[in-house]
Structure formats: C-alpha cells, structure tokens
Amino acid sequence: QKEVEQNSGPLSVPEGAIASLNCTYSDRVSQSFFWYRQYSGKSPELIMSIYSNGDKEDGRFTAQLNKASQYVSLLIRDSQPSDSATYLCAVLRDGGFKTIFGAGTRLFVKA
Amino acid sequence: DTGVSQDPRHKITKRGQNVTFRCDPISEHNRLYWYRQTLGQGPEFLTYFQNEAQLEKSRLLSDRFSAERPKGSFSTLEIQRTEQGDSAMYLCASSSTRTGSLNTEAFFGQGTRLTVV
C-alpha cells in the first residue's frame, strides 16, 4: 500500500462545475495535510493546508479532512480552465519532519 | 527574498559526468528538502536538513548522491557518475519550524531539470 494514494485521473469537468479530488493516507499519526497544484513543467504550488477534522474553505477551494477514515479531499467550486493542472496530496509524517506526496490527480476543466 | 531559488534550471549532461545543483531556501526557513520527480509521479523524498544537519536520507538515494548544507543556508545536491535513470526534475523545498507548531508548510523552488544523454 502506498503511503499517500490518489486517483491518477484524468478527471474532466465542465467549466463552472465542482471538481472533487480525493486522497487517502496510511500513517494514522499524520497530523498535517496539504494540497499542491502543479502545472505541466512547473514546480508544485501550495494551495491549501488542513490540520483538524472538518472543512476548511479558502475562496473557491475547500479542503476536507477525516482522520478516522484517513481521508482528505479538495473541492474546487466554479472550476475554471485555468484550474487544469495536476493536484498533489501531501502528508506530513514522522513527527513532522517529512512530507510524503501522492502521485497526483490530473484535472481538466473544459471551457 | 521572494522564494526558494534553484540553479541551474536545466542541465544536460553526458552519462558518467558529475553534476551539482544549488538551492537557496527562503531566508528564515531552517528546514530544507530535496525531492526528485519523474513524469507522471509525485515528488519523491530524497533527503532533508534542519539547519546544517542532514537528518534523513532516503534509502532510494544511492552512494552517487550527496547533499550538503554547510552553513545552514544554501544547499547543494551532487550526483556523481550520472546515469540515464537519473534524468528527472530535482526539486528543493524549504519550511520553518515554530515552537509548539506542526504547521510546517513546504514551499518549492522552480526545480532543476536534469537530462542525462
């Protein structure tokens, strides 16, 4: 089992729709969770962080965390073509020393 | 200082040659990480430093790889006797630790793309 698992996609949604990205992790003691966006040929860019169970909203983005289910998700409302990218789920483990990444989910937003 | 800086951005080298990459982290950040990313994969952890101390090195990192952070500021990653399988994007990230906090978001540089021919 991979430490951080994501559906590789691609996930295709029409412009204006809600995109839902999911991630599961294996280390129960993980405390910090992140979503990064990566455009083709570019480096990852941090877009959301979440540390406690529940929802965290920032503009069009909502991160959801369920530690009991070891599940993290990212919702993108009113999706735009500029949101088309790979979204990486990341988990901080080992006492807060090492961030482990999933393989990423490719998102396409169709105009 | 607006972010993590990496140099060079691109490097093409012949198999068997040595290469060295540099990373300058965000100035107040005491943690520095090196990752490697190949096409279609997420960043793969290589090693990390807290200040000048290298605290962990991935077992995926062969003896041909070495990293240093001599004064707790910039870091270098050297690959000796490069192989075609070393072709990848090498990413550097930095973060800071605050007493009593686990909120250590890591911020990435633009990466160094290595091509071994």
PDB file of C-alpha atoms in Angstrom:
ATOM      1  CA  GLN A   1       0.000   0.000   0.000  1.00  0.00           C
ATOM      2  CA  LYS A   2       1.327   3.424  -0.941  1.00  0.00           C
ATOM      3  CA  GLU A   3       1.617   5.938   1.880  1.00  0.00           C
ATOM      4  CA  VAL A   4      -0.482   8.509   0.034  1.00  0.00           C
ATOM      5  CA  GLU A   5      -2.894   7.355  -2.653  1.00  0.00           C
ATOM      6  CA  GLN A   6      -4.723   9.391  -5.242  1.00  0.00           C
ATOM      7  CA  ASN A   7      -6.721   8.526  -8.307  1.00  0.00           C
ATOM      8  CA  SER A   8      -4.447   9.470 -11.195  1.00  0.00           C
ATOM      9  CA  GLY A   9      -7.363  10.578 -13.360  1.00  0.00           C
ATOM     10  CA  PRO A  10      -7.690  12.373 -15.587  1.00  0.00           C
ATOM     11  CA  LEU A  11     -10.729  13.992 -14.038  1.00  0.00           C
ATOM     12  CA  SER A  12     -12.647  16.062 -16.557  1.00  0.00           C
ATOM     13  CA  VAL A  13     -15.272  18.611 -15.508  1.00  0.00           C
ATOM     14  CA  PRO A  14     -17.071  21.378 -17.419  1.00  0.00           C
ATOM     15  CA  GLU A  15     -16.338  24.995 -16.660  1.00  0.00           C
ATOM     16  CA  GLY A  16     -18.364  26.205 -13.673  1.00  0.00           C
ATOM     17  CA  ALA A  17     -18.791  22.744 -12.160  1.00  0.00           C
ATOM     18  CA  ILE A  18     -17.419  21.437  -8.865  1.00  0.00           C
ATOM     19  CA  ALA A  19     -14.273  19.322  -9.095  1.00  0.00           C
ATOM     20  CA  SER A  20     -13.791  16.778  -6.318  1.00  0.00           C
ATOM     21  CA  LEU A  21     -10.313  15.355  -5.666  1.00  0.00           C
ATOM     22  CA  ASN A  22      -9.697  12.595  -3.151  1.00  0.00           C
ATOM     23  CA  CYS A  23      -6.735  11.241  -1.232  1.00  0.00           C
ATOM     24  CA  THR A  24      -6.166   8.509   1.352  1.00  0.00           C
ATOM     25  CA  TYR A  25      -3.125   8.029   3.577  1.00  0.00           C
ATOM     26  CA  SER A  26      -1.783   5.101   5.536  1.00  0.00           C
ATOM     27  CA  ASP A  27       0.015   6.626   8.549  1.00  0.00           C
ATOM     28  CA  ARG A  28      -2.581   7.164  11.292  1.00  0.00           C
ATOM     29  CA  VAL A  29      -0.359   9.508  13.296  1.00  0.00           C
ATOM     30  CA  SER A  30      -0.073  12.038  10.458  1.00  0.00           C
ATOM     31  CA  GLN A  31      -1.143  15.469  11.627  1.00  0.00           C
ATOM     32  CA  SER A  32      -0.757  17.879   8.718  1.00  0.00           C
ATOM     33  CA  PHE A  33      -2.174  17.631   5.235  1.00  0.00           C
ATOM     34  CA  PHE A  34      -1.608  19.735   2.148  1.00  0.00           C
ATOM     35  CA  TRP A  35      -2.846  20.178  -1.379  1.00  0.00           C
ATOM     36  CA  TYR A  36      -0.451  21.393  -4.047  1.00  0.00           C
ATOM     37  CA  ARG A  37      -1.239  22.386  -7.613  1.00  0.00           C
ATOM     38  CA  GLN A  38       1.319  21.637 -10.325  1.00  0.00           C
ATOM     39  CA  TYR A  39       1.119  22.922 -13.872  1.00  0.00           C
ATOM     40  CA  SER A  40       2.923  20.969 -16.555  1.00  0.00           C
ATOM     41  CA  GLY A  41       6.655  21.601 -16.411  1.00  0.00           C
ATOM     42  CA  LYS A  42       6.387  23.721 -13.267  1.00  0.00           C
ATOM     43  CA  SER A  43       7.043  23.060  -9.593  1.00  0.00           C
ATOM     44  CA  PRO A  44       4.288  22.339  -7.033  1.00  0.00           C
ATOM     45  CA  GLU A  45       2.473  25.334  -5.556  1.00  0.00           C
ATOM     46  CA  LEU A  46       0.841  25.109  -2.127  1.00  0.00           C
ATOM     47  CA  ILE A  47      -2.866  25.944  -2.287  1.00  0.00           C
ATOM     48  CA  MET A  48      -4.381  24.524   0.919  1.00  0.00           C
ATOM     49  CA  SER A  49      -3.317  23.129   4.265  1.00  0.00           C
ATOM     50  CA  ILE A  50      -5.556  21.435   6.839  1.00  0.00           C
ATOM     51  CA  TYR A  51      -4.750  20.117  10.302  1.00  0.00           C
ATOM     52  CA  SER A  52      -8.034  19.226  12.042  1.00  0.00           C
ATOM     53  CA  ASN A  53     -11.109  17.232  11.121  1.00  0.00           C
ATOM     54  CA  GLY A  54     -13.772  19.027   9.138  1.00  0.00           C
ATOM     55  CA  ASP A  55     -13.799  21.562   6.351  1.00  0.00           C
ATOM     56  CA  LYS A  56     -11.524  24.487   5.604  1.00  0.00           C
ATOM     57  CA  GLU A  57     -12.537  26.985   2.954  1.00  0.00           C
ATOM     58  CA  ASP A  58     -10.347  29.435   1.042  1.00  0.00           C
ATOM     59  CA  GLY A  59     -12.025  31.177  -1.860  1.00  0.00           C
ATOM     60  CA  ARG A  60     -13.174  28.574  -4.371  1.00  0.00           C
ATOM     61  CA  PHE A  61     -11.240  25.816  -2.595  1.00  0.00           C
ATOM     62  CA  THR A  62     -12.488  23.650   0.284  1.00  0.00           C
ATOM     63  CA  ALA A  63     -10.312  21.030   1.936  1.00  0.00           C
ATOM     64  CA  GLN A  64     -11.970  18.277   3.948  1.00  0.00           C
ATOM     65  CA  LEU A  65     -10.238  16.020   6.456  1.00  0.00           C
ATOM     66  CA  ASN A  66     -11.491  12.857   8.135  1.00  0.00           C
ATOM     67  CA  LYS A  67      -8.724  11.374  10.289  1.00  0.00           C
ATOM     68  CA  ALA A  68     -10.814   8.379  11.346  1.00  0.00           C
ATOM     69  CA  SER A  69     -11.167   7.358   7.704  1.00  0.00           C
ATOM     70  CA  GLN A  70      -7.650   8.610   6.816  1.00  0.00           C
ATOM     71  CA  TYR A  71      -9.180  10.613   4.015  1.00  0.00           C
ATOM     72  CA  VAL A  72      -8.516  14.092   2.638  1.00  0.00           C
ATOM     73  CA  SER A  73     -10.360  15.782  -0.191  1.00  0.00           C
ATOM     74  CA  LEU A  74     -10.251  19.014  -2.148  1.00  0.00           C
ATOM     75  CA  LEU A  75     -13.301  20.617  -3.707  1.00  0.00           C
ATOM     76  CA  ILE A  76     -12.911  23.303  -6.362  1.00  0.00           C
ATOM     77  CA  ARG A  77     -16.085  25.300  -6.918  1.00  0.00           C
ATOM     78  CA  ASP A  78     -16.844  27.179 -10.137  1.00  0.00           C
ATOM     79  CA  SER A  79     -13.994  25.375 -11.907  1.00  0.00           C
ATOM     80  CA  GLN A  80     -12.114  27.417 -14.491  1.00  0.00           C
ATOM     81  CA  PRO A  81      -9.945  26.264 -17.403  1.00  0.00           C
ATOM     82  CA  SER A  82      -7.007  27.789 -15.524  1.00  0.00           C
ATOM     83  CA  ASP A  83      -7.575  25.192 -12.788  1.00  0.00           C
ATOM     84  CA  SER A  84      -6.470  22.483 -15.228  1.00  0.00           C
ATOM     85  CA  ALA A  85      -3.382  21.022 -13.593  1.00  0.00           C
ATOM     86  CA  THR A  86      -2.181  18.091 -11.519  1.00  0.00           C
ATOM     87  CA  TYR A  87      -3.230  18.243  -7.876  1.00  0.00           C
ATOM     88  CA  LEU A  88      -0.890  16.638  -5.368  1.00  0.00           C
ATOM     89  CA  CYS A  89      -1.986  15.482  -1.938  1.00  0.00           C
ATOM     90  CA  ALA A  90       0.777  15.627   0.670  1.00  0.00           C
ATOM     91  CA  VAL A  91       1.012  14.350   4.233  1.00  0.00           C
ATOM     92  CA  LEU A  92       3.480  15.448   6.906  1.00  0.00           C
ATOM     93  CA  ARG A  93       4.618  12.451   8.943  1.00  0.00           C
ATOM     94  CA  ASP A  94       7.490  11.164  11.061  1.00  0.00           C
ATOM     95  CA  GLY A  95       6.962  13.631  13.858  1.00  0.00           C
ATOM     96  CA  GLY A  96       6.526  16.498  11.470  1.00  0.00           C
ATOM     97  CA  PHE A  97       9.778  16.023   9.579  1.00  0.00           C
ATOM     98  CA  LYS A  98       8.954  14.532   6.205  1.00  0.00           C
ATOM     99  CA  THR A  99       6.282  15.409   3.671  1.00  0.00           C
ATOM    100  CA  ILE A 100       5.151  12.496   1.508  1.00  0.00           C
ATOM    101  CA  PHE A 101       3.339  13.111  -1.766  1.00  0.00           C
ATOM    102  CA  GLY A 102       0.790  11.162  -3.706  1.00  0.00           C
ATOM    103  CA  ALA A 103       1.247  10.663  -7.443  1.00  0.00           C
ATOM    104  CA  GLY A 104      -1.291  13.393  -8.192  1.00  0.00           C
ATOM    105  CA  THR A 105      -4.646  13.656  -9.954  1.00  0.00           C
ATOM    106  CA  ARG A 106      -4.797  15.335 -13.351  1.00  0.00           C
ATOM    107  CA  LEU A 107      -7.730  17.712 -13.663  1.00  0.00           C
ATOM    108  CA  PHE A 108      -9.077  19.060 -16.955  1.00  0.00           C
ATOM    109  CA  VAL A 109     -11.646  21.837 -16.921  1.00  0.00           C
ATOM    110  CA  LYS A 110     -13.401  22.110 -20.275  1.00  0.00           C
ATOM    111  CA  ALA A 111     -14.436  25.556 -21.476  1.00  0.00           C
TER     112      ALA A 111
ATOM    113  CA  ASP B   1      13.947  37.201  -0.937  1.00  0.00           C
ATOM    114  CA  THR B   2      10.723  36.144  -2.565  1.00  0.00           C
ATOM    115  CA  GLY B   3      11.014  32.384  -2.548  1.00  0.00           C
ATOM    116  CA  VAL B   4      13.138  29.294  -2.970  1.00  0.00           C
ATOM    117  CA  SER B   5      15.713  29.663  -5.727  1.00  0.00           C
ATOM    118  CA  GLN B   6      17.322  26.807  -7.640  1.00  0.00           C
ATOM    119  CA  ASP B   7      20.200  26.860 -10.068  1.00  0.00           C
ATOM    120  CA  PRO B   8      20.545  25.832 -12.824  1.00  0.00           C
ATOM    121  CA  ARG B   9      17.016  25.490 -14.177  1.00  0.00           C
ATOM    122  CA  HIS B  10      18.103  22.990 -16.801  1.00  0.00           C
ATOM    123  CA  LYS B  11      21.119  20.739 -17.099  1.00  0.00           C
ATOM    124  CA  ILE B  12      22.055  18.366 -19.894  1.00  0.00           C
ATOM    125  CA  THR B  13      24.995  16.114 -19.185  1.00  0.00           C
ATOM    126  CA  LYS B  14      26.636  13.074 -20.639  1.00  0.00           C
ATOM    127  CA  ARG B  15      26.372   9.771 -18.830  1.00  0.00           C
ATOM    128  CA  GLY B  16      29.212   9.347 -16.384  1.00  0.00           C
ATOM    129  CA  GLN B  17      29.696  13.042 -15.686  1.00  0.00           C
ATOM    130  CA  ASN B  18      29.170  14.658 -12.285  1.00  0.00           C
ATOM    131  CA  VAL B  19      26.600  17.391 -11.751  1.00  0.00           C
ATOM    132  CA  THR B  20      25.894  19.760  -8.874  1.00  0.00           C
ATOM    133  CA  PHE B  21      22.714  21.680  -8.184  1.00  0.00           C
ATOM    134  CA  ARG B  22      22.225  24.569  -5.796  1.00  0.00           C
ATOM    135  CA  CYS B  23      19.231  25.590  -3.703  1.00  0.00           C
ATOM    136  CA  ASP B  24      18.762  28.833  -1.790  1.00  0.00           C
ATOM    137  CA  PRO B  25      15.819  28.495   0.606  1.00  0.00           C
ATOM    138  CA  ILE B  26      13.553  31.228   1.917  1.00  0.00           C
ATOM    139  CA  SER B  27      15.831  33.135   4.264  1.00  0.00           C
ATOM    140  CA  GLU B  28      14.087  32.477   7.578  1.00  0.00           C
ATOM    141  CA  HIS B  29      13.437  28.801   6.847  1.00  0.00           C
ATOM    142  CA  ASN B  30      15.528  26.312   8.807  1.00  0.00           C
ATOM    143  CA  ARG B  31      14.355  23.149   7.047  1.00  0.00           C
ATOM    144  CA  LEU B  32      15.388  22.271   3.527  1.00  0.00           C
ATOM    145  CA  TYR B  33      14.269  19.297   1.454  1.00  0.00           C
ATOM    146  CA  TRP B  34      15.340  17.693  -1.790  1.00  0.00           C
ATOM    147  CA  TYR B  35      12.837  15.765  -3.899  1.00  0.00           C
ATOM    148  CA  ARG B  36      13.059  14.062  -7.273  1.00  0.00           C
ATOM    149  CA  GLN B  37      10.114  13.944  -9.659  1.00  0.00           C
ATOM    150  CA  THR B  38       9.715  11.921 -12.824  1.00  0.00           C
ATOM    151  CA  LEU B  39       6.936  12.225 -15.373  1.00  0.00           C
ATOM    152  CA  GLY B  40       3.531  11.245 -14.046  1.00  0.00           C
ATOM    153  CA  GLN B  41       4.728  10.775 -10.480  1.00  0.00           C
ATOM    154  CA  GLY B  42       4.586  12.883  -7.361  1.00  0.00           C
ATOM    155  CA  PRO B  43       7.737  14.299  -5.789  1.00  0.00           C
ATOM    156  CA  GLU B  44       9.838  11.549  -4.223  1.00  0.00           C
ATOM    157  CA  PHE B  45      11.633  12.394  -0.975  1.00  0.00           C
ATOM    158  CA  LEU B  46      15.446  12.277  -1.186  1.00  0.00           C
ATOM    159  CA  THR B  47      16.797  13.998   1.916  1.00  0.00           C
ATOM    160  CA  TYR B  48      16.254  16.837   4.333  1.00  0.00           C
ATOM    161  CA  PHE B  49      18.193  19.202   6.555  1.00  0.00           C
ATOM    162  CA  GLN B  50      17.351  21.025   9.713  1.00  0.00           C
ATOM    163  CA  ASN B  51      19.790  23.910   9.766  1.00  0.00           C
ATOM    164  CA  GLU B  52      23.109  22.359   8.708  1.00  0.00           C
ATOM    165  CA  ALA B  53      22.318  18.836   9.924  1.00  0.00           C
ATOM    166  CA  GLN B  54      21.227  16.216   7.402  1.00  0.00           C
ATOM    167  CA  LEU B  55      18.596  14.354   9.401  1.00  0.00           C
ATOM    168  CA  GLU B  56      17.380  11.793   6.926  1.00  0.00           C
ATOM    169  CA  LYS B  57      18.453  10.357   3.613  1.00  0.00           C
ATOM    170  CA  SER B  58      16.155   8.152   1.574  1.00  0.00           C
ATOM    171  CA  ARG B  59      17.359   4.602   1.025  1.00  0.00           C
ATOM    172  CA  LEU B  60      16.440   5.205  -2.592  1.00  0.00           C
ATOM    173  CA  LEU B  61      19.416   7.532  -2.760  1.00  0.00           C
ATOM    174  CA  SER B  62      22.465   5.649  -3.941  1.00  0.00           C
ATOM    175  CA  ASP B  63      26.032   6.417  -2.875  1.00  0.00           C
ATOM    176  CA  ARG B  64      26.390   8.502  -6.025  1.00  0.00           C
ATOM    177  CA  PHE B  65      24.168  11.153  -4.483  1.00  0.00           C
ATOM    178  CA  SER B  66      25.341  13.536  -1.791  1.00  0.00           C
ATOM    179  CA  ALA B  67      23.845  16.673  -0.334  1.00  0.00           C
ATOM    180  CA  GLU B  68      25.287  19.363   1.882  1.00  0.00           C
ATOM    181  CA  ARG B  69      24.093  22.444   3.683  1.00  0.00           C
ATOM    182  CA  PRO B  70      27.358  23.709   5.161  1.00  0.00           C
ATOM    183  CA  LYS B  71      26.201  26.857   6.940  1.00  0.00           C
ATOM    184  CA  GLY B  72      22.542  26.101   7.345  1.00  0.00           C
ATOM    185  CA  SER B  73      21.662  28.378   4.444  1.00  0.00           C
ATOM    186  CA  PHE B  74      22.010  27.218   0.819  1.00  0.00           C
ATOM    187  CA  SER B  75      22.307  23.552  -0.081  1.00  0.00           C
ATOM    188  CA  THR B  76      23.951  21.592  -2.877  1.00  0.00           C
ATOM    189  CA  LEU B  77      22.991  18.240  -4.337  1.00  0.00           C
ATOM    190  CA  GLU B  78      25.713  16.398  -6.237  1.00  0.00           C
ATOM    191  CA  ILE B  79      25.239  13.367  -8.452  1.00  0.00           C
ATOM    192  CA  GLN B  80      28.399  11.525  -9.392  1.00  0.00           C
ATOM    193  CA  ARG B  81      28.777   9.288 -12.443  1.00  0.00           C
ATOM    194  CA  THR B  82      25.335  10.178 -13.750  1.00  0.00           C
ATOM    195  CA  GLU B  83      23.163   7.517 -15.342  1.00  0.00           C
ATOM    196  CA  GLN B  84      20.248   7.888 -17.742  1.00  0.00           C
ATOM    197  CA  GLY B  85      17.910   6.845 -14.941  1.00  0.00           C
ATOM    198  CA  ASP B  86      18.904   9.989 -13.054  1.00  0.00           C
ATOM    199  CA  SER B  87      17.047  12.104 -15.602  1.00  0.00           C
ATOM    200  CA  ALA B  88      14.304  13.870 -13.645  1.00  0.00           C
ATOM    201  CA  MET B  89      13.235  17.155 -12.119  1.00  0.00           C
ATOM    202  CA  TYR B  90      15.091  17.824  -8.877  1.00  0.00           C
ATOM    203  CA  LEU B  91      13.044  19.960  -6.543  1.00  0.00           C
ATOM    204  CA  CYS B  92      14.138  21.836  -3.466  1.00  0.00           C
ATOM    205  CA  ALA B  93      11.683  22.979  -0.803  1.00  0.00           C
ATOM    206  CA  SER B  94      12.018  24.821   2.477  1.00  0.00           C
ATOM    207  CA  SER B  95       9.926  25.315   5.579  1.00  0.00           C
ATOM    208  CA  SER B  96      10.225  26.789   9.023  1.00  0.00           C
ATOM    209  CA  THR B  97       9.557  25.327  12.441  1.00  0.00           C
ATOM    210  CA  ARG B  98       7.812  27.308  15.124  1.00  0.00           C
ATOM    211  CA  THR B  99       7.871  26.241  18.728  1.00  0.00           C
ATOM    212  CA  GLY B 100       4.819  24.144  19.556  1.00  0.00           C
ATOM    213  CA  SER B 101       3.530  24.129  15.998  1.00  0.00           C
ATOM    214  CA  LEU B 102       3.236  21.394  13.401  1.00  0.00           C
ATOM    215  CA  ASN B 103       2.207  23.837  10.686  1.00  0.00           C
ATOM    216  CA  THR B 104       5.271  23.328   8.532  1.00  0.00           C
ATOM    217  CA  GLU B 105       4.121  24.061   5.015  1.00  0.00           C
ATOM    218  CA  ALA B 106       6.871  23.453   2.486  1.00  0.00           C
ATOM    219  CA  PHE B 107       7.431  25.841  -0.414  1.00  0.00           C
ATOM    220  CA  PHE B 108       9.146  24.703  -3.579  1.00  0.00           C
ATOM    221  CA  GLY B 109      11.690  26.230  -5.886  1.00  0.00           C
ATOM    222  CA  GLN B 110      11.294  26.072  -9.662  1.00  0.00           C
ATOM    223  CA  GLY B 111      13.337  22.906  -9.878  1.00  0.00           C
ATOM    224  CA  THR B 112      16.324  21.774 -11.902  1.00  0.00           C
ATOM    225  CA  ARG B 113      15.520  19.571 -14.861  1.00  0.00           C
ATOM    226  CA  LEU B 114      18.334  17.090 -15.462  1.00  0.00           C
ATOM    227  CA  THR B 115      18.713  15.220 -18.724  1.00  0.00           C
ATOM    228  CA  VAL B 116      21.419  12.568 -18.946  1.00  0.00           C
ATOM    229  CA  VAL B 117      22.278  11.595 -22.501  1.00  0.00           C
TER     230      VAL B 117
END
